[in-house]
Structure formats: C-alpha cells, structure tokens
Amino acid sequence: MLTIYGVYRSRASRNYWMAGELGIPFKSVPVKQAYRLADPLADDAPVNTKSAEFLAVNPMGLIPAIDDDGLVLTESLANNLYLARKYGGPLAPIDVREEGLIGNWTMWAATEVEPHAVRIILTYDAGTENTDEGKAKVSAAVTALGKAFAYLESHLDGRDHIVGDRFTVADLNLAEVFRYAMSQTELFDGHPKVKAWLARCQSRPAFKAMMEVRSKEAE
C-alpha cells in the first residue's frame, strides 16, 4: 500500500490530491513541520520533521515523502510523476512525447514559478503581508512571476490543459504550484486563461476532497 508522510497543510497536499485522482488506497502519516512546534524534540511532541522515526524515512527532514511498497521517494512533484506512471489512466502520459512534455512542464513550475510563489505564501503565513517589508517581498515575487504567467497564458491559448486534450499530472502539479500565488488576484485577473485553467483544476472532486480534509486539519 502507498504511504504518504506529511500533513495536508504542506506540499503533501499534492500527493494526497494525486492519490484521490487515481482512486488508490493509501495510508496517511501526518508528519508535521518542526518549525510549527514549540519543542519538536519533546517527548510528547507529535511526529514531525525532526523526529527520529521520520528521519529514518527521509534523512533530509522534509515532507512529503511516500513509500510505495518499499520504494521511498521524497520530492512532491516527482512523487506524482511516479504515481502517474505506475498506476496509469488518463493522468499518465500516453507516449514518450507526452512523458517528456509532462516532465518539462513540471520542472519549469518547480524552478521558474514555485520559488517566487512560495515567498508569497510564506509572507502571508507569517502575517507580515501588510508591513513594509512584507509588501516589498510580495511585490518582488509578483514581478518575478510575471514572465511565467505570461508564458502559461500564451500556452493556454486555444487549449484547456497543459499537455494533450485532458487533465493530466502536469495540470495537477502546476495547479498546486500556482495555488501559492492565489492571494494575488490582480496577477490572475491579468492572465484570464491561467485563472480559468486553475479554476477548472480546482473544480475537480478529488481536489475538493483533499481541501476538505486540509481545512479540518489543526493549524
């Protein structure tokens, strides 16, 4: 059975959504980020990214990680590429060309979008978005994201999905990265095709189910 390590309020959300799309059973181990705990090494601390039992799974101390019948993978987007390849179906590439495109778009999102989008979400998580420093960080991130948003806007001209004519793991991976920038409504309003694409992705039942669990998880 597939085991997913990580709370839903983390990048593990990507793997939980993917498992839901695939309709595969999984075990959830709610490993929490150590920085969210006052004393992550206390005897009564919940399992977290500094816990010895989790470090035995991922010595880097980062979530998510997955264990699929003994195969351990520790990069959220790569985890999804693997799950698509193993379990197949419409989310998986149909040939080597699609596999190349899906991998390319996933790496693009990881390198060109996520670093800037994460700066936005972390600023809001810290509650500093209305301070001068916070505003400057968000503004710089939005400026940096402009090129990527424009590129995806152009790519979506005349198509509803990232690769092929259906929802694939490429859409899921990119949607989870772009979600981090959703607080910046003007950025999305300025790129209506990106906005509509993300709304389609997030209208899927498996996404809604994942977010419902996430919303009930303790802060």
XYZ file of N, CA, C and O in Angstrom:
876
model
N 0.832 -1.200 0.000
C 0.000 0.000 0.000
C 0.869 1.253 0.000
O 1.958 1.264 0.572
N 0.358 2.288 -0.608
C 1.036 3.584 -0.630
C 0.903 4.257 0.735
O -0.201 4.326 1.296
N 2.017 4.746 1.246
C 2.014 5.547 2.466
C 2.487 6.943 2.125
O 3.517 7.114 1.455
N 1.731 7.950 2.554
C 2.098 9.342 2.328
C 2.438 9.967 3.673
O 1.616 9.975 4.595
N 3.644 10.473 3.792
C 4.104 11.117 5.019
C 3.968 12.631 4.865
O 4.537 13.219 3.940
N 3.241 13.249 5.782
C 3.099 14.696 5.762
C 1.672 15.118 6.044
O 0.721 14.451 5.629
N 1.523 16.225 6.762
C 0.206 16.792 6.995
C -0.336 17.354 5.681
O 0.412 17.623 4.739
N -1.633 17.536 5.627
C -2.250 18.091 4.417
C -1.847 19.547 4.201
O -1.828 20.018 3.065
N -1.534 20.256 5.278
C -1.114 21.655 5.164
C 0.387 21.717 4.864
O 1.181 22.247 5.634
N 0.740 21.147 3.741
C 2.127 21.109 3.296
C 2.116 20.710 1.829
O 1.050 20.511 1.229
N 3.291 20.538 1.251
C 3.350 20.075 -0.132
C 2.814 18.649 -0.291
O 2.602 18.192 -1.413
N 2.581 17.976 0.819
C 1.970 16.651 0.743
C 0.577 16.725 0.127
O 0.060 15.718 -0.380
N -0.043 17.900 0.156
C -1.370 18.060 -0.454
C -1.357 17.583 -1.897
O -2.342 17.025 -2.396
N -0.235 17.776 -2.586
C -0.109 17.365 -3.986
C -0.243 15.856 -4.127
O -0.887 15.360 -5.056
N 0.371 15.143 -3.222
C 0.336 13.687 -3.291
C -1.009 13.134 -2.849
O -1.489 12.133 -3.401
N -1.649 13.796 -1.861
C -2.987 13.371 -1.464
C -3.981 13.606 -2.598
O -4.849 12.749 -2.857
N -3.873 14.739 -3.261
C -4.756 15.011 -4.407
C -4.541 13.964 -5.497
O -5.487 13.414 -6.047
N -3.276 13.657 -5.770
C -2.963 12.691 -6.820
C -3.538 11.316 -6.479
O -4.130 10.645 -7.354
N -3.374 10.895 -5.245
C -3.915 9.593 -4.845
C -5.430 9.573 -5.008
O -6.010 8.562 -5.427
N -6.067 10.710 -4.706
C -7.506 10.798 -4.878
C -7.919 10.707 -6.334
O -8.906 10.045 -6.679
N -7.172 11.364 -7.204
C -7.462 11.304 -8.636
C -7.321 9.879 -9.163
O -8.111 9.430 -9.998
N -6.319 9.181 -8.681
C -6.061 7.815 -9.143
C -7.007 6.799 -8.516
O -7.129 5.676 -9.009
N -7.642 7.191 -7.411
C -8.552 6.276 -6.735
C -7.849 5.113 -6.068
O -8.409 4.013 -5.977
N -6.623 5.349 -5.592
C -5.864 4.274 -4.960
C -5.899 4.416 -3.440
O -5.906 5.530 -2.918
N -5.919 3.302 -2.716
C -5.894 3.381 -1.259
C -4.524 3.843 -0.775
O -3.502 3.591 -1.416
N -4.511 4.535 0.346
C -3.238 4.985 0.910
C -3.374 5.149 2.415
O -4.478 5.310 2.943
N -2.232 5.095 3.061
C -2.152 5.373 4.495
C -1.524 6.747 4.663
O -0.513 7.057 4.040
N -2.120 7.580 5.507
C -1.581 8.913 5.787
C -0.876 8.912 7.132
O -1.450 8.512 8.149
N 0.375 9.352 7.124
C 1.130 9.550 8.361
C 1.331 11.055 8.504
O 2.130 11.654 7.785
N 0.592 11.706 9.403
C 0.580 13.172 9.472
C 1.824 13.783 10.126
O 1.766 14.360 11.219
N 2.926 13.674 9.433
C 4.173 14.282 9.916
C 4.046 15.800 9.808
O 3.719 16.338 8.749
N 4.326 16.491 10.897
C 4.165 17.939 10.951
C 5.518 18.630 10.775
O 6.567 18.073 11.118
N 5.490 19.840 10.251
C 6.729 20.613 10.117
C 7.246 20.988 11.515
O 6.494 21.507 12.346
N 8.519 20.745 11.769
C 9.100 21.005 13.087
C 8.992 22.467 13.476
O 8.803 22.794 14.656
N 9.079 23.376 12.505
C 9.055 24.806 12.835
C 7.691 25.248 13.376
O 7.579 26.331 13.969
N 6.677 24.420 13.224
C 5.351 24.768 13.728
C 5.156 24.336 15.181
O 4.093 24.551 15.754
N 6.173 23.719 15.768
C 6.079 23.232 17.137
C 7.037 23.984 18.046
O 8.151 24.337 17.638
N 6.611 24.213 19.277
C 7.460 24.921 20.241
C 8.711 24.120 20.555
O 9.810 24.661 20.658
N 8.547 22.804 20.728
C 9.684 21.934 21.023
C 9.488 20.621 20.267
O 8.916 19.661 20.800
N 9.954 20.558 19.050
C 9.714 19.361 18.232
C 10.382 18.099 18.763
O 9.999 16.993 18.372
N 11.363 18.261 19.656
C 12.063 17.097 20.198
C 11.545 16.687 21.573
O 12.107 15.776 22.208
N 10.486 17.324 22.051
C 9.908 16.966 23.354
C 9.338 15.551 23.294
O 8.931 15.064 22.239
N 9.299 14.913 24.434
C 8.816 13.532 24.488
C 7.374 13.402 24.008
O 6.989 12.370 23.448
N 6.570 14.444 24.264
C 5.157 14.377 23.888
C 4.867 15.087 22.572
O 3.701 15.298 22.224
N 5.897 15.448 21.838
C 5.692 16.130 20.555
C 5.137 15.154 19.529
O 5.508 13.974 19.505
N 4.252 15.632 18.668
C 3.756 14.754 17.602
C 4.882 14.442 16.613
O 5.910 15.135 16.580
N 4.676 13.419 15.816
C 5.683 13.077 14.812
C 5.881 14.279 13.886
O 4.924 14.849 13.363
N 7.122 14.663 13.727
C 7.427 15.854 12.945
C 8.716 15.642 12.155
O 9.326 14.567 12.216
N 9.113 16.658 11.436
C 10.250 16.509 10.521
C 11.594 16.385 11.228
O 12.608 16.141 10.573
N 11.616 16.515 12.550
C 12.834 16.265 13.307
C 12.767 14.974 14.108
O 13.729 14.613 14.796
N 11.660 14.281 14.026
C 11.502 13.027 14.758
C 12.369 11.934 14.147
O 12.454 11.811 12.919
N 12.974 11.148 14.996
C 13.863 10.080 14.519
C 13.131 9.114 13.594
O 13.691 8.655 12.595
N 11.878 8.819 13.897
C 11.145 7.856 13.071
C 10.895 8.386 11.665
O 10.853 7.613 10.701
N 10.750 9.712 11.535
C 10.584 10.248 10.185
C 11.928 10.409 9.491
O 12.048 10.176 8.281
N 12.951 10.794 10.224
C 14.280 10.938 9.617
C 14.788 9.607 9.076
O 15.613 9.578 8.159
N 14.265 8.515 9.613
C 14.621 7.202 9.076
C 14.012 6.998 7.688
O 14.528 6.212 6.885
N 12.935 7.722 7.412
C 12.291 7.660 6.099
C 12.949 8.642 5.147
O 13.322 8.305 4.017
N 13.099 9.878 5.590
C 13.746 10.919 4.784
C 14.774 11.653 5.634
O 14.418 12.549 6.403
N 16.029 11.312 5.514
C 17.077 11.955 6.312
C 17.175 13.463 6.090
O 17.753 14.165 6.935
N 16.602 13.981 4.998
C 16.613 15.426 4.769
C 15.637 16.148 5.691
O 15.698 17.364 5.845
N 14.723 15.405 6.297
C 13.784 16.015 7.234
C 12.786 16.941 6.569
O 12.418 17.973 7.130
N 12.323 16.565 5.385
C 11.361 17.381 4.653
C 10.166 16.527 4.260
O 10.296 15.341 3.967
N 8.997 17.152 4.257
C 7.785 16.487 3.792
C 7.336 17.127 2.490
O 7.621 18.296 2.250
N 6.689 16.294 1.650
C 6.257 14.928 1.879
C 7.322 13.907 1.507
O 8.324 14.224 0.878
N 7.020 12.693 1.893
C 7.719 11.514 1.379
C 6.648 10.471 1.132
O 5.578 10.519 1.764
N 6.910 9.590 0.211
C 5.988 8.475 0.000
C 6.774 7.174 0.056
O 7.963 7.134 -0.251
N 6.077 6.141 0.486
C 6.624 4.783 0.478
C 5.615 3.919 -0.249
O 4.494 3.703 0.240
N 5.974 3.464 -1.427
C 5.072 2.647 -2.224
C 5.648 1.245 -2.329
O 6.546 0.986 -3.131
N 5.165 0.388 -1.458
C 5.644 -1.000 -1.421
C 7.162 -1.080 -1.317
O 7.812 -1.872 -2.006
N 7.730 -0.216 -0.465
C 9.168 -0.255 -0.213
C 9.987 0.736 -1.003
O 11.160 0.955 -0.694
N 9.405 1.351 -2.018
C 10.104 2.388 -2.774
C 9.814 3.732 -2.120
O 8.661 4.165 -2.064
N 10.852 4.386 -1.631
C 10.699 5.671 -0.950
C 11.132 6.789 -1.881
O 12.242 6.775 -2.428
N 10.258 7.768 -2.054
C 10.547 8.963 -2.854
C 10.244 10.184 -2.003
O 9.324 10.167 -1.175
N 10.991 11.260 -2.231
C 10.924 12.375 -1.285
C 10.744 13.755 -1.921
O 10.911 14.762 -1.252
N 10.403 13.809 -3.197
C 10.143 15.092 -3.845
C 8.701 15.104 -4.322
O 8.302 14.261 -5.139
N 7.921 16.061 -3.848
C 6.475 16.028 -4.046
C 6.053 15.924 -5.509
O 5.173 15.126 -5.854
N 6.658 16.719 -6.374
C 6.259 16.694 -7.783
C 6.727 15.418 -8.466
O 6.001 14.834 -9.277
N 7.928 14.965 -8.138
C 8.426 13.695 -8.682
C 7.580 12.524 -8.179
O 7.355 11.553 -8.912
N 7.117 12.627 -6.933
C 6.240 11.583 -6.400
C 5.022 11.403 -7.307
O 4.607 10.283 -7.611
N 4.458 12.522 -7.727
C 3.266 12.452 -8.573
C 3.578 11.896 -9.955
O 2.767 11.159 -10.529
N 4.720 12.253 -10.508
C 5.100 11.700 -11.804
C 5.222 10.182 -11.718
O 4.794 9.451 -12.621
N 5.813 9.719 -10.627
C 5.951 8.279 -10.416
C 4.584 7.609 -10.287
O 4.322 6.568 -10.908
N 3.708 8.200 -9.474
C 2.395 7.592 -9.255
C 1.598 7.533 -10.559
O 0.914 6.536 -10.826
N 1.707 8.574 -11.373
C 1.013 8.562 -12.660
C 1.551 7.443 -13.541
O 0.794 6.717 -14.191
N 2.863 7.313 -13.572
C 3.491 6.286 -14.416
C 3.121 4.888 -13.931
O 2.851 3.979 -14.742
N 3.090 4.689 -12.623
C 2.818 3.349 -12.101
C 1.356 2.944 -12.275
O 1.061 1.819 -12.711
N 0.457 3.867 -11.931
C -0.949 3.498 -11.890
C -1.700 3.813 -13.175
O -2.823 3.341 -13.374
N -1.103 4.588 -14.059
C -1.679 4.803 -15.377
C -2.969 5.598 -15.368
O -3.242 6.392 -14.465
N -3.774 5.380 -16.404
C -5.021 6.110 -16.542
C -4.807 7.425 -17.267
O -3.707 7.727 -17.749
N -5.833 8.247 -17.360
C -5.756 9.482 -18.145
C -4.757 10.500 -17.619
O -4.310 11.368 -18.379
N -4.399 10.440 -16.350
C -3.431 11.398 -15.821
C -2.012 11.099 -16.278
O -1.140 11.956 -16.225
N -1.774 9.883 -16.721
C -0.429 9.457 -17.116
C -0.156 9.807 -18.580
O -1.086 9.955 -19.380
N 1.112 9.934 -18.947
C 1.447 10.160 -20.360
C 1.078 8.944 -21.203
O 1.217 7.803 -20.750
N 0.634 9.199 -22.430
C 0.256 8.090 -23.305
C 1.423 7.609 -24.148
O 1.365 6.528 -24.731
N 2.484 8.415 -24.234
C 3.655 8.018 -25.010
C 4.862 8.801 -24.500
O 4.749 9.637 -23.591
N 6.019 8.539 -25.085
C 7.248 9.162 -24.602
C 7.236 10.667 -24.849
O 7.829 11.445 -24.087
N 6.542 11.108 -25.895
C 6.449 12.549 -26.155
C 5.724 13.254 -25.012
O 6.191 14.276 -24.496
N 4.572 12.703 -24.627
C 3.836 13.306 -23.515
C 4.625 13.210 -22.218
O 4.590 14.127 -21.389
N 5.337 12.119 -22.036
C 6.146 11.980 -20.822
C 7.199 13.090 -20.752
O 7.437 13.677 -19.694
N 7.820 13.380 -21.899
C 8.799 14.458 -21.933
C 8.169 15.804 -21.641
O 8.730 16.619 -20.888
N 7.008 16.072 -22.228
C 6.332 17.351 -22.008
C 5.877 17.499 -20.559
O 6.035 18.577 -19.957
N 5.331 16.440 -19.996
C 4.880 16.498 -18.601
C 6.058 16.740 -17.665
O 5.976 17.553 -16.732
N 7.162 16.060 -17.907
C 8.349 16.280 -17.085
C 8.889 17.683 -17.250
O 9.302 18.326 -16.269
N 8.881 18.187 -18.474
C 9.394 19.526 -18.740
C 8.558 20.595 -18.037
O 9.102 21.508 -17.398
N 7.232 20.479 -18.150
C 6.367 21.463 -17.506
C 6.484 21.391 -15.982
O 6.460 22.424 -15.287
N 6.643 20.179 -15.453
C 6.792 20.036 -14.008
C 8.076 20.689 -13.518
O 8.083 21.411 -12.504
N 9.172 20.461 -14.221
C 10.436 21.087 -13.837
C 10.369 22.600 -13.993
O 10.944 23.353 -13.191
N 9.684 23.058 -15.027
C 9.512 24.507 -15.231
C 8.789 25.125 -14.030
O 9.206 26.168 -13.510
N 7.723 24.484 -13.590
C 6.978 25.007 -12.445
C 7.834 25.020 -11.183
O 7.794 25.972 -10.388
N 8.636 23.974 -11.007
C 9.471 23.866 -9.807
C 10.564 24.931 -9.775
O 10.933 25.420 -8.698
N 11.084 25.287 -10.945
C 12.232 26.204 -10.981
C 11.865 27.653 -11.276
O 12.489 28.569 -10.747
N 10.838 27.861 -12.098
C 10.506 29.209 -12.538
C 9.332 29.836 -11.796
O 9.167 31.060 -11.817
N 8.524 29.024 -11.154
C 7.315 29.539 -10.501
C 7.357 29.366 -8.982
O 7.157 30.311 -8.221
N 7.628 28.146 -8.544
C 7.496 27.854 -7.118
C 8.377 28.718 -6.208
O 7.889 29.184 -5.167
N 9.634 28.970 -6.527
C 10.439 29.789 -5.604
C 9.813 31.153 -5.312
O 9.871 31.635 -4.176
N 9.216 31.765 -6.316
C 8.592 33.082 -6.133
C 7.227 32.956 -5.460
O 6.885 33.747 -4.570
N 6.436 31.960 -5.882
C 5.120 31.767 -5.282
C 5.228 31.408 -3.800
O 4.405 31.851 -2.986
N 6.240 30.649 -3.442
C 6.436 30.286 -2.038
C 6.752 31.513 -1.191
O 6.312 31.614 -0.038
N 7.487 32.463 -1.747
C 7.764 33.692 -0.992
C 6.473 34.416 -0.633
O 6.357 35.019 0.437
N 5.509 34.355 -1.527
C 4.218 34.993 -1.257
C 3.500 34.280 -0.123
O 3.058 34.907 0.848
N 3.375 32.969 -0.233
C 2.616 32.223 0.772
C 3.288 32.291 2.138
O 2.624 32.389 3.177
N 4.609 32.285 2.171
C 5.302 32.365 3.458
C 5.134 33.738 4.105
O 5.043 33.845 5.332
N 5.068 34.770 3.286
C 4.836 36.115 3.819
C 3.458 36.196 4.462
O 3.289 36.763 5.549
N 2.473 35.617 3.802
C 1.122 35.616 4.371
C 1.044 34.715 5.590
O 0.362 35.050 6.571
N 1.716 33.583 5.558
C 1.707 32.685 6.716
C 2.307 33.366 7.947
O 1.884 33.113 9.076
N 3.292 34.223 7.694
C 3.934 34.943 8.798
C 3.111 36.135 9.267
O 3.441 36.766 10.284
N 2.063 36.468 8.535
C 1.218 37.607 8.896
C 1.874 38.951 8.675
O 1.488 39.950 9.287
N 2.858 38.999 7.774
C 3.605 40.249 7.561
C 3.303 40.888 6.205
O 4.019 41.787 5.783
N 2.229 40.431 5.550
C 1.964 40.929 4.205
C 1.626 42.419 4.154
O 1.771 43.060 3.103
N 1.205 42.995 5.292
C 0.850 44.420 5.311
C 1.954 45.311 5.868
O 1.774 46.527 5.980
N 3.085 44.718 6.235
C 4.225 45.516 6.672
C 5.006 45.988 5.449
O 4.841 45.449 4.345
N 5.835 46.986 5.634
C 6.625 47.483 4.504
C 7.507 46.373 3.929
O 7.615 46.220 2.708
N 8.126 45.601 4.826
C 8.992 44.517 4.366
C 8.185 43.454 3.634
O 8.598 42.949 2.586
N 7.032 43.114 4.195
C 6.196 42.105 3.578
C 5.675 42.538 2.219
O 5.672 41.752 1.255
N 5.250 43.787 2.122
C 4.769 44.303 0.843
C 5.870 44.261 -0.210
O 5.619 43.951 -1.377
N 7.086 44.574 0.212
C 8.210 44.563 -0.720
C 8.494 43.139 -1.209
O 8.774 42.919 -2.395
N 8.422 42.173 -0.300
C 8.662 40.776 -0.684
C 7.605 40.291 -1.672
O 7.925 39.651 -2.679
N 6.351 40.598 -1.376
C 5.267 40.154 -2.254
C 5.369 40.836 -3.611
O 5.210 40.196 -4.659
N 5.655 42.126 -3.600
C 5.776 42.861 -4.863
C 6.898 42.296 -5.724
O 6.731 42.126 -6.945
N 8.020 41.987 -5.113
C 9.148 41.430 -5.862
C 8.787 40.059 -6.430
O 9.144 39.731 -7.569
N 8.059 39.259 -5.653
C 7.660 37.929 -6.120
C 6.684 38.027 -7.280
O 6.791 37.294 -8.268
N 5.726 38.948 -7.176
C 4.745 39.133 -8.247
C 5.443 39.573 -9.530
O 5.136 39.086 -10.623
N 6.379 40.503 -9.400
C 7.137 40.952 -10.577
C 7.887 39.787 -11.213
O 7.890 39.617 -12.435
N 8.506 38.966 -10.375
C 9.265 37.820 -10.885
C 8.359 36.799 -11.556
O 8.780 36.102 -12.486
N 7.111 36.711 -11.117
C 6.176 35.734 -11.677
C 5.552 36.188 -12.995
O 4.954 35.379 -13.707
N 5.693 37.454 -13.310
C 5.043 37.990 -14.495
C 5.385 37.247 -15.771
O 4.505 36.931 -16.587
N 6.647 36.939 -15.956
C 7.085 36.260 -17.178
C 6.492 34.859 -17.276
O 6.041 34.425 -18.349
N 6.478 34.137 -16.155
C 5.947 32.779 -16.148
C 4.439 32.784 -16.409
O 3.918 31.943 -17.162
N 3.724 33.713 -15.797
C 2.283 33.815 -16.028
C 1.991 34.123 -17.492
O 1.074 33.551 -18.089
N 2.774 35.027 -18.068
C 2.574 35.369 -19.479
C 2.842 34.171 -20.386
O 2.138 33.949 -21.374
N 3.855 33.399 -20.040
C 4.202 32.217 -20.835
C 3.085 31.189 -20.795
O 2.675 30.643 -21.820
N 2.558 30.922 -19.590
C 1.478 29.950 -19.472
C 0.207 30.480 -20.124
O -0.544 29.717 -20.743
N -0.047 31.769 -20.008
C -1.214 32.372 -20.663
C -1.168 32.128 -22.161
O -2.177 31.751 -22.782
N -0.009 32.316 -22.749
C 0.150 32.090 -24.177
C -0.030 30.612 -24.519
O -0.679 30.262 -25.521
N 0.513 29.747 -23.683
C 0.413 28.304 -23.940
C -1.035 27.835 -23.906
O -1.417 26.927 -24.656
N -1.856 28.436 -23.043
C -3.237 28.015 -22.877
C -4.172 28.616 -23.920
O -5.374 28.327 -23.900
N -3.645 29.402 -24.818
C -4.479 29.969 -25.879
C -4.956 28.843 -26.801
O -4.163 28.193 -27.483
N -6.261 28.579 -26.784
C -6.813 27.531 -27.631
C -6.774 26.140 -27.037
O -7.112 25.170 -27.714
N -6.360 26.025 -25.775
C -6.354 24.699 -25.132
C -6.794 24.833 -23.678
O -6.644 25.889 -23.062
N -7.324 23.749 -23.145
C -7.824 23.739 -21.767
C -6.862 23.095 -20.785
O -7.042 23.223 -19.576
N -5.863 22.379 -21.316
C -4.969 21.624 -20.446
C -3.512 21.860 -20.832
O -3.217 22.344 -21.925
N -2.618 21.495 -19.938
C -1.194 21.738 -20.159
C -0.636 20.833 -21.243
O 0.083 21.275 -22.141
N -0.958 19.554 -21.164
C -0.449 18.566 -22.130
C -1.622 17.735 -22.639
O -2.431 17.239 -21.840
N -1.717 17.576 -23.945
C -2.784 16.760 -24.504
C -4.134 17.438 -24.395
O -4.248 18.648 -24.160
N -5.177 16.642 -24.521
C -6.532 17.171 -24.520
C -7.317 16.737 -23.292
O -8.532 16.608 -23.323
N -6.592 16.510 -22.185
C -7.236 16.026 -20.970
C -6.439 16.496 -19.751
O -5.307 16.954 -19.869
N -7.053 16.368 -18.583
C -6.381 16.674 -17.329
C -5.337 15.598 -17.058
O -5.656 14.409 -17.022
N -4.088 16.012 -16.885
C -3.004 15.076 -16.594
C -2.268 15.504 -15.331
O -2.563 16.547 -14.732
N -1.281 14.704 -14.972
C -0.452 15.034 -13.818
C 0.261 16.367 -14.005
O 0.595 17.041 -13.023
N 0.467 16.788 -15.248
C 1.070 18.108 -15.476
C 0.154 19.208 -14.948
O 0.614 20.157 -14.299
N -1.144 19.099 -15.229
C -2.093 20.084 -14.715
C -2.095 20.081 -13.193
O -2.072 21.140 -12.552
N -2.116 18.898 -12.613
C -2.159 18.800 -11.157
C -0.912 19.408 -10.533
O -1.005 20.218 -9.599
N 0.245 19.049 -11.045
C 1.487 19.576 -10.475
C 1.555 21.089 -10.594
O 1.921 21.793 -9.643
N 1.225 21.613 -11.755
C 1.290 23.067 -11.939
C 0.233 23.783 -11.101
O 0.493 24.842 -10.533
N -0.956 23.194 -11.025
C -2.017 23.828 -10.248
C -1.631 23.975 -8.788
O -1.927 24.991 -8.147
N -0.946 22.979 -8.248
C -0.532 23.062 -6.851
C 0.562 24.107 -6.642
O 0.640 24.727 -5.586
N 1.383 24.329 -7.640
C 2.409 25.371 -7.538
C 1.779 26.752 -7.674
O 2.053 27.667 -6.881
N 0.919 26.914 -8.665
C 0.281 28.217 -8.888
C -0.673 28.582 -7.754
O -0.941 29.769 -7.527
N -1.174 27.602 -7.033
C -2.069 27.882 -5.898
C -1.412 28.790 -4.875
O -2.085 29.599 -4.208
N -0.109 28.696 -4.741
C 0.590 29.506 -3.750
C 0.508 31.005 -4.042
O 0.768 31.818 -3.151
N 0.170 31.371 -5.243
C 0.098 32.789 -5.603
C -1.330 33.314 -5.651
O -1.565 34.452 -6.060
N -2.301 32.516 -5.226
C -3.701 32.887 -5.411
C -4.118 34.145 -4.670
O -5.122 34.772 -5.029
N -3.380 34.536 -3.666
C -3.715 35.773 -2.943
C -3.542 37.003 -3.828
O -4.131 38.056 -3.551
N -2.797 36.853 -4.893
C -2.509 37.983 -5.780
C -3.531 37.998 -6.927
O -3.256 37.606 -8.052
N -4.717 38.460 -6.602
C -5.833 38.398 -7.553
C -5.564 39.202 -8.824
O -5.998 38.806 -9.910
N -4.868 40.309 -8.701
C -4.597 41.110 -9.894
C -3.712 40.362 -10.878
O -3.849 40.521 -12.094
N -2.818 39.557 -10.370
C -1.935 38.776 -11.231
C -2.757 37.784 -12.053
O -2.533 37.619 -13.261
N -3.724 37.156 -11.415
C -4.581 36.209 -12.122
C -5.574 36.923 -13.030
O -5.847 36.463 -14.144
N -6.102 38.060 -12.575
C -7.039 38.810 -13.409
C -6.365 39.281 -14.699
O -7.018 39.385 -15.741
N -5.076 39.543 -14.611
C -4.336 39.977 -15.782
C -3.988 38.843 -16.734
O -3.486 39.085 -17.841
N -4.255 37.608 -16.299
C -3.983 36.430 -17.126
C -5.208 35.519 -17.049
O -5.195 34.492 -16.354
N -6.276 35.889 -17.745
C -7.565 35.199 -17.595
C -7.551 33.725 -17.978
O -8.306 32.933 -17.402
N -6.706 33.338 -18.909
C -6.652 31.915 -19.280
C -6.029 31.099 -18.161
O -6.455 29.971 -17.893
N -5.013 31.643 -17.512
C -4.407 30.968 -16.361
C -5.432 30.858 -15.224
O -5.576 29.806 -14.595
N -6.144 31.938 -15.008
C -7.162 31.954 -13.950
C -8.237 30.907 -14.215
O -8.624 30.153 -13.305
N -8.721 30.832 -15.444
C -9.772 29.873 -15.785
C -9.256 28.437 -15.711
O -9.966 27.526 -15.248
N -8.023 28.235 -16.157
C -7.420 26.894 -16.083
C -7.313 26.424 -14.641
O -7.680 25.287 -14.313
N -6.830 27.298 -13.746
C -6.676 26.907 -12.347
C -8.040 26.622 -11.724
O -8.182 25.670 -10.944
N -9.042 27.410 -12.088
C -10.394 27.171 -11.567
C -10.913 25.808 -12.024
O -11.562 25.093 -11.240
N -10.632 25.433 -13.266
C -11.052 24.110 -13.742
C -10.367 23.005 -12.956
O -10.998 22.008 -12.568
N -9.079 23.174 -12.726
C -8.343 22.160 -11.955
C -8.917 22.016 -10.557
O -9.103 20.892 -10.052
N -9.227 23.134 -9.940
C -9.685 23.114 -8.556
C -11.163 22.769 -8.423
O -11.660 22.639 -7.303
N -11.843 22.614 -9.546
C -13.250 22.197 -9.508
C -13.385 20.680 -9.474
O -14.488 20.159 -9.298
N -12.277 19.988 -9.608
C -12.322 18.530 -9.659
C -12.654 17.947 -8.277
O -12.172 18.438 -7.242
N -13.464 16.911 -8.241
C -13.872 16.328 -6.960
C -12.700 15.914 -6.069
O -12.758 16.089 -4.844
N -11.646 15.370 -6.661
C -10.510 14.918 -5.843
C -9.798 16.096 -5.189
O -9.301 15.971 -4.059
N -9.735 17.226 -5.873
C -9.130 18.417 -5.264
C -9.996 18.893 -4.104
O -9.493 19.205 -3.013
N -11.302 18.961 -4.333
C -12.198 19.430 -3.284
C -12.145 18.514 -2.065
O -12.179 18.991 -0.922
N -12.057 17.228 -2.307
C -11.977 16.282 -1.192
C -10.693 16.486 -0.399
O -10.704 16.447 0.837
N -9.586 16.684 -1.108
C -8.315 16.932 -0.431
C -8.391 18.209 0.399
O -7.970 18.249 1.560
N -8.947 19.271 -0.168
C -9.018 20.548 0.541
C -9.965 20.478 1.735
O -9.757 21.178 2.732
N -10.992 19.639 1.635
C -11.894 19.494 2.779
C -11.164 18.884 3.974
O -11.312 19.338 5.110
N -10.370 17.868 3.711
C -9.567 17.275 4.793
C -8.568 18.302 5.316
O -8.380 18.444 6.527
N -7.943 19.004 4.410
C -6.950 20.018 4.783
C -7.557 21.096 5.684
O -6.946 21.538 6.655
N -8.794 21.500 5.372
C -9.430 22.571 6.130
C -9.754 22.151 7.574
O -9.870 23.004 8.457
N -9.895 20.855 7.793
C -10.210 20.344 9.129
C -8.971 20.014 9.954
O -9.085 19.692 11.135
N -7.817 20.120 9.308
C -6.562 19.806 9.996
C -6.175 20.941 10.931
O -6.348 22.116 10.600
N -5.626 20.608 12.065
C -5.212 21.624 13.040
C -4.100 22.489 12.455
O -3.252 22.012 11.688
N -4.105 23.766 12.814
C -3.070 24.686 12.346
C -1.698 24.272 12.881
O -1.590 23.725 13.950
